Short mmCIF file of C-alpha atoms and ligand atoms in Angstrom, two decimals:
data_model
loop_
_atom_site.label_atom_id
_atom_site.label_comp_id
_atom_site.label_asym_id
_atom_site.label_seq_id
_atom_site.Cartn_x
_atom_site.Cartn_y
_atom_site.Cartn_z
CA MET A 1 0.00 0.00 0.00
CA PRO A 2 1.40 3.42 -0.87
CA GLU A 3 2.36 5.31 2.29
CA LEU A 4 3.44 8.90 2.93
CA PRO A 5 6.59 8.83 0.72
CA GLU A 6 4.90 7.16 -2.26
CA VAL A 7 1.80 9.37 -2.05
CA GLU A 8 4.05 12.44 -1.76
CA VAL A 9 5.98 11.40 -4.87
CA ILE A 10 2.74 10.93 -6.81
CA ALA A 11 1.30 14.25 -5.61
CA ARG A 12 4.50 16.05 -6.69
CA GLY A 13 4.39 14.37 -10.11
CA LEU A 14 0.78 15.37 -10.63
CA ARG A 15 1.42 18.91 -9.39
CA SER A 16 4.31 19.56 -11.74
CA ARG A 17 2.39 18.17 -14.70
CA LEU A 18 -1.16 19.44 -14.11
CA CYS A 19 -1.03 22.80 -12.32
CA GLY A 20 -2.62 25.39 -14.59
CA SER A 21 -4.38 22.77 -16.75
CA THR A 22 -8.12 23.04 -17.33
CA ILE A 23 -10.27 19.96 -16.82
CA SER A 24 -12.21 19.35 -20.02
CA SER A 25 -13.91 15.99 -19.41
CA PHE A 26 -13.96 12.95 -17.19
CA ARG A 27 -14.93 9.33 -17.59
CA VAL A 28 -16.01 6.89 -14.89
CA LEU A 29 -15.89 3.17 -15.68
CA TYR A 30 -16.29 1.89 -12.16
CA PRO A 31 -18.85 4.04 -10.32
CA SER A 32 -18.17 2.32 -6.94
CA LEU A 33 -14.87 4.24 -6.96
CA LEU A 34 -16.89 7.37 -6.17
CA LYS A 35 -17.47 7.97 -2.47
CA GLY A 36 -20.12 10.47 -1.39
CA THR A 37 -20.20 11.83 -4.94
CA GLY A 38 -22.38 10.95 -7.92
CA ILE A 39 -21.33 11.24 -11.53
CA ILE A 40 -23.48 14.38 -11.84
CA GLY A 41 -21.73 15.88 -8.81
CA LEU A 42 -18.39 15.37 -10.54
CA GLY A 43 -19.60 17.78 -13.24
CA LYS A 44 -18.66 20.64 -10.87
CA ILE A 45 -15.02 20.27 -11.88
CA LEU A 46 -15.57 20.66 -15.64
CA GLY A 47 -13.95 23.81 -17.00
CA CYS A 48 -12.03 24.34 -13.75
CA LYS A 49 -8.29 24.94 -13.68
CA VAL A 50 -6.14 22.74 -11.44
CA ILE A 51 -4.37 25.12 -9.07
CA ASP A 52 -2.55 22.63 -6.82
CA VAL A 53 -2.09 18.93 -6.11
CA ARG A 54 -1.03 18.09 -2.58
CA ARG A 55 -0.89 15.31 -0.04
CA ARG A 56 -2.47 15.03 3.39
CA GLY A 57 -1.76 11.73 5.12
CA LYS A 58 -2.27 9.12 2.40
CA TYR A 59 -4.82 11.29 0.54
CA ILE A 60 -4.14 13.18 -2.69
CA LEU A 61 -5.99 16.48 -3.02
CA MET A 62 -6.43 18.08 -6.42
CA ASP A 63 -7.48 21.70 -5.84
CA THR A 64 -9.31 23.55 -8.57
CA ALA A 65 -10.01 27.22 -9.12
CA GLY A 66 -13.71 26.40 -8.63
CA ASP A 67 -15.24 25.62 -5.25
CA ALA A 68 -14.62 21.86 -5.49
CA LEU A 69 -11.61 19.59 -5.11
CA LEU A 70 -10.96 15.99 -6.01
CA LEU A 71 -9.87 13.79 -3.14
CA PHE A 72 -8.20 10.48 -4.05
CA HIS A 73 -7.12 7.60 -1.83
CA LEU A 74 -4.95 4.94 -3.49
CA ARG A 75 -5.54 2.29 -0.77
CA MET A 76 -3.83 -1.00 -1.80
CA THR A 77 -3.06 -0.70 -5.50
CA GLY A 78 -4.24 2.70 -6.83
CA GLN A 79 -1.99 4.20 -9.54
CA PHE A 80 -2.07 7.22 -11.82
CA VAL A 81 -0.92 6.88 -15.41
CA PHE A 82 -0.94 9.26 -18.37
CA ARG A 83 -2.23 7.88 -21.68
CA PHE A 84 -3.20 9.28 -25.07
CA PRO A 85 -6.96 9.14 -25.71
CA HIS A 86 -6.58 6.51 -28.44
CA GLN A 87 -4.74 4.12 -26.13
CA PRO A 88 -6.98 1.30 -24.87
CA TRP A 89 -8.36 1.25 -21.35
CA ASP A 90 -7.39 -1.92 -19.53
CA LYS A 91 -9.88 -3.59 -17.20
CA HIS A 92 -8.20 -2.12 -14.12
CA THR A 93 -8.59 1.52 -15.23
CA HIS A 94 -11.62 2.99 -13.54
CA PHE A 95 -11.46 6.76 -14.02
CA GLY A 96 -10.00 9.28 -16.44
CA LEU A 97 -9.58 13.05 -16.57
CA SER A 98 -8.83 15.04 -19.73
CA PHE A 99 -7.29 18.49 -19.88
CA VAL A 100 -7.51 21.26 -22.45
CA GLU A 101 -3.75 21.86 -22.44
CA ASP A 102 -2.47 18.26 -22.15
CA PRO A 103 -2.66 15.81 -25.05
CA GLN A 104 -2.64 12.91 -22.60
CA GLU A 105 -5.35 12.02 -20.11
CA LEU A 106 -4.80 11.11 -16.50
CA ARG A 107 -6.12 7.64 -15.74
CA PHE A 108 -6.65 6.00 -12.37
CA ARG A 109 -5.86 2.27 -12.28
CA ASP A 110 -6.65 0.11 -9.30
CA VAL A 111 -6.34 -3.68 -9.50
CA ARG A 112 -7.81 -4.37 -6.04
CA LYS A 113 -10.52 -1.67 -6.36
CA PHE A 114 -10.19 -0.36 -2.81
CA GLY A 115 -9.20 3.16 -3.96
CA SER A 116 -11.66 6.03 -3.74
CA LEU A 117 -12.47 9.38 -5.28
CA SER A 118 -14.65 12.12 -3.82
CA CYS A 119 -15.51 15.50 -5.28
CA LEU A 120 -15.98 17.82 -2.33
CA LYS A 121 -17.02 21.42 -1.98
CA ILE A 122 -14.58 23.68 -0.19
CA PRO A 123 -15.37 24.47 2.52
CA SER A 124 -17.88 21.78 3.49
CA PRO A 125 -18.61 19.61 6.52
CA GLU A 126 -17.74 16.50 4.46
CA PHE A 127 -14.26 17.83 3.68
CA SER A 128 -13.67 18.97 7.27
CA ASN A 129 -14.82 15.62 8.68
CA THR A 130 -12.38 13.69 6.50
CA MET A 131 -9.40 15.95 7.15
CA ASP A 132 -10.10 16.60 10.85
CA GLY A 133 -9.98 12.85 11.50
CA LEU A 134 -6.32 12.75 10.49
CA GLY A 135 -3.47 13.14 12.94
CA PRO A 136 -0.56 15.55 12.37
CA GLU A 137 1.85 15.25 9.46
CA PRO A 138 5.02 13.37 10.54
CA LEU A 139 7.31 15.72 8.59
CA GLU A 140 5.63 18.87 9.87
CA ILE A 141 4.96 18.23 13.54
CA ALA A 142 7.41 20.00 15.87
CA GLU A 143 9.41 17.85 18.26
CA ALA A 144 7.74 19.27 21.37
CA ASP A 145 4.27 18.54 19.96
CA PHE A 146 5.35 15.02 18.97
CA LEU A 147 6.59 14.28 22.48
CA ARG A 148 3.22 15.38 23.85
CA LEU A 149 1.25 13.09 21.48
CA PHE A 150 2.06 10.10 23.69
CA ARG A 151 0.29 11.42 26.78
CA GLY A 152 -2.38 9.00 27.91
CA ARG A 153 -1.56 6.49 25.16
CA SER A 154 -1.22 2.92 26.32
CA GLY A 155 -1.33 0.91 23.07
CA ARG A 156 1.53 -0.98 21.43
CA LEU A 157 3.92 1.34 19.65
CA LYS A 158 3.57 -0.28 16.22
CA SER A 159 -0.24 -0.14 16.34
CA LEU A 160 -0.09 3.51 17.36
CA LEU A 161 2.17 4.44 14.45
CA LEU A 162 -0.29 2.80 12.05
CA ASP A 163 -3.25 4.74 13.50
CA GLN A 164 -3.99 7.55 11.02
CA ARG A 165 -5.67 9.58 13.78
CA PHE A 166 -2.40 9.55 15.75
CA LEU A 167 -0.08 10.44 12.84
CA ALA A 168 -1.20 10.64 9.21
CA GLY A 169 0.63 8.79 6.46
CA ILE A 170 2.67 6.04 8.13
CA GLY A 171 1.87 2.44 7.13
CA ASN A 172 3.42 -0.96 7.73
CA ILE A 173 6.70 -0.54 5.84
CA TYR A 174 7.71 2.79 7.32
CA ALA A 175 6.51 1.94 10.85
CA ASP A 176 8.91 -1.06 10.85
CA GLU A 177 11.79 0.98 9.41
CA ILE A 178 11.23 3.87 11.85
CA LEU A 179 11.11 1.54 14.88
CA PHE A 180 14.33 -0.18 13.81
CA ARG A 181 16.18 3.13 13.50
CA ALA A 182 14.81 4.21 16.85
CA LEU A 183 15.91 0.87 18.42
CA LEU A 184 12.38 0.36 19.75
CA ASN A 185 10.48 -2.92 19.85
CA PRO A 186 7.13 -2.86 17.99
CA LEU A 187 5.38 -4.46 20.97
CA VAL A 188 6.47 -1.89 23.53
CA ARG A 189 3.68 0.05 25.25
CA ALA A 190 3.60 3.71 24.20
CA SER A 191 3.15 4.72 27.84
CA SER A 192 6.46 3.10 28.81
CA LEU A 193 8.61 5.23 26.47
CA SER A 194 11.08 7.57 28.11
CA ARG A 195 11.53 11.12 26.86
CA ARG A 196 14.78 10.01 25.22
CA ASP A 197 12.96 7.13 23.47
CA ARG A 198 10.37 9.55 22.08
CA GLN A 199 13.06 11.98 20.92
CA ARG A 200 14.85 9.13 19.13
CA LEU A 201 11.55 8.09 17.57
CA TRP A 202 10.91 11.62 16.28
CA ASP A 203 14.42 11.79 14.77
CA SER A 204 14.10 8.34 13.19
CA MET A 205 10.66 9.10 11.77
CA ARG A 206 11.94 12.20 10.03
CA GLN A 207 15.10 10.53 8.74
CA VAL A 208 13.32 7.49 7.33
CA LEU A 209 10.51 9.44 5.67
CA GLU A 210 12.80 12.13 4.22
CA GLU A 211 15.18 9.50 2.82
CA ALA A 212 12.25 7.55 1.39
CA VAL A 213 10.86 10.63 -0.39
CA ALA A 214 14.36 11.40 -1.72
CA HIS A 215 14.52 7.84 -3.12
CA ARG A 216 11.04 8.30 -4.61
CA GLY A 217 9.37 5.76 -2.34
CA SER A 218 9.52 1.98 -2.05
CA SER A 219 8.42 -0.28 -4.91
CA VAL A 220 7.62 -3.43 -2.99
CA ARG A 221 4.76 -4.70 -5.13
CA ASP A 222 3.45 -2.47 -7.85
CA PHE A 223 4.20 1.10 -6.84
CA VAL A 224 5.26 3.37 -9.71
CA ASP A 225 5.21 7.16 -9.89
CA THR A 226 3.25 9.19 -12.44
CA GLU A 227 6.05 8.63 -14.98
CA GLU A 228 5.76 4.88 -14.26
CA ARG A 229 9.21 4.74 -12.68
CA GLU A 230 9.79 2.52 -9.66
CA GLY A 231 11.05 3.97 -6.39
CA ASN A 232 14.38 2.93 -4.88
CA PHE A 233 13.91 2.99 -1.16
CA GLN A 234 13.17 -0.77 -0.95
CA ARG A 235 16.93 -1.22 -1.45
CA HIS A 236 17.50 0.70 1.76
CA HIS A 237 15.02 -1.19 3.94
CA ARG A 238 16.79 -2.48 7.04
CA VAL A 239 14.05 -4.75 8.45
CA TYR A 240 10.89 -4.65 6.32
CA GLY A 241 10.79 -7.74 4.08
CA ARG A 242 14.13 -8.99 5.53
CA GLU A 243 12.77 -11.83 7.68
CA GLY A 244 15.45 -14.54 8.10
CA LEU A 245 18.27 -12.25 6.88
CA PRO A 246 21.01 -10.89 9.14
CA CYS A 247 20.51 -7.51 10.82
CA VAL A 248 22.61 -4.80 9.16
CA MET A 249 23.70 -3.57 12.59
CA CYS A 250 24.40 -6.72 14.64
CA GLY A 251 24.06 -9.77 12.36
CA GLN A 252 21.19 -11.29 14.37
CA ILE A 253 18.42 -12.83 12.22
CA ILE A 254 15.51 -10.44 11.55
CA LYS A 255 12.22 -11.73 12.91
CA ARG A 256 8.68 -11.32 11.68
CA ILE A 257 5.71 -11.43 14.03
CA ARG A 258 1.98 -10.84 13.59
CA LEU A 259 0.58 -7.88 15.46
CA ALA A 260 -3.04 -6.79 15.05
CA GLY A 261 -3.28 -8.70 11.78
CA ARG A 262 -0.16 -7.09 10.27
CA SER A 263 3.41 -8.33 9.90
CA SER A 264 6.09 -6.63 11.95
CA HIS A 265 9.76 -7.06 11.15
CA TYR A 266 12.38 -6.33 13.81
CA CYS A 267 15.79 -7.28 15.15
CA PRO A 268 15.52 -9.12 18.49
CA ILE A 269 18.88 -7.69 19.63
CA CYS A 270 18.81 -4.07 18.42
CA GLN A 271 15.12 -3.78 19.30
CA ARG A 272 15.21 -5.91 22.43
CA PRO A 273 11.76 -6.29 23.95
CA PRO A 274 11.36 -4.67 27.35
CA ASP A 275 11.16 -7.03 30.35
CA SER A 276 7.44 -6.39 30.78
CA LEU A 277 5.33 -6.15 27.65
ZN1 LIG B 301 20.35 -6.00 15.10
#
């Protein structure tokens, strides 16, 4: 599933290509993609100029000069590709947008069909409800605010990092990589972290996510950017997907455990579990 770095890379690709372009038509082949929006409602964007494309958590927001924006979520397998109008639509392409100034159309592919698209008025309660449910941005939150986030939290650290209301944008890959850099066990209780642990976690979170964006994300399954290039950060993973391989720090074999239905990869030496879990 694309996480913060991959979604950021896609948003940047769309922004550099589409800002200033005028939406001339759209096509919906899989109406269940639309959430809280009918096909008629989508008509609001016709003739509108795209003024920005940005990321919030794992959402992509396409702002228009009108009073509506398009809100995409890629979920498991959502992808954006550019195609000429005469090129065939494959069975996994569910939505397309054409632009006056661009000879190619933007198409949304999604093999697993969990992705979503909403067309929301700005401002509106629907937009506020979606955005207000998201926690702070990991690359924007100040250290002091991050340290305070843990007050009253008793859950396991890995589960907390995956909670989009706690921090927006981190998923399974980056939670494992961040915890390894911070030398913290995924099962540790958030309430048991010392101030130094939380400071190390803040540093590690920023390092991992900034490096991942610089490497244009991780292509673990099918992630490609809007130019259909793979990311490179999977080559820099230290624990994720490295079960049974030696730890890059100590040589111990990397373990994989199940936690809340998800896999967690960690080094039993570098991320030694606390005595009481
Ligand atoms: Zn190790």
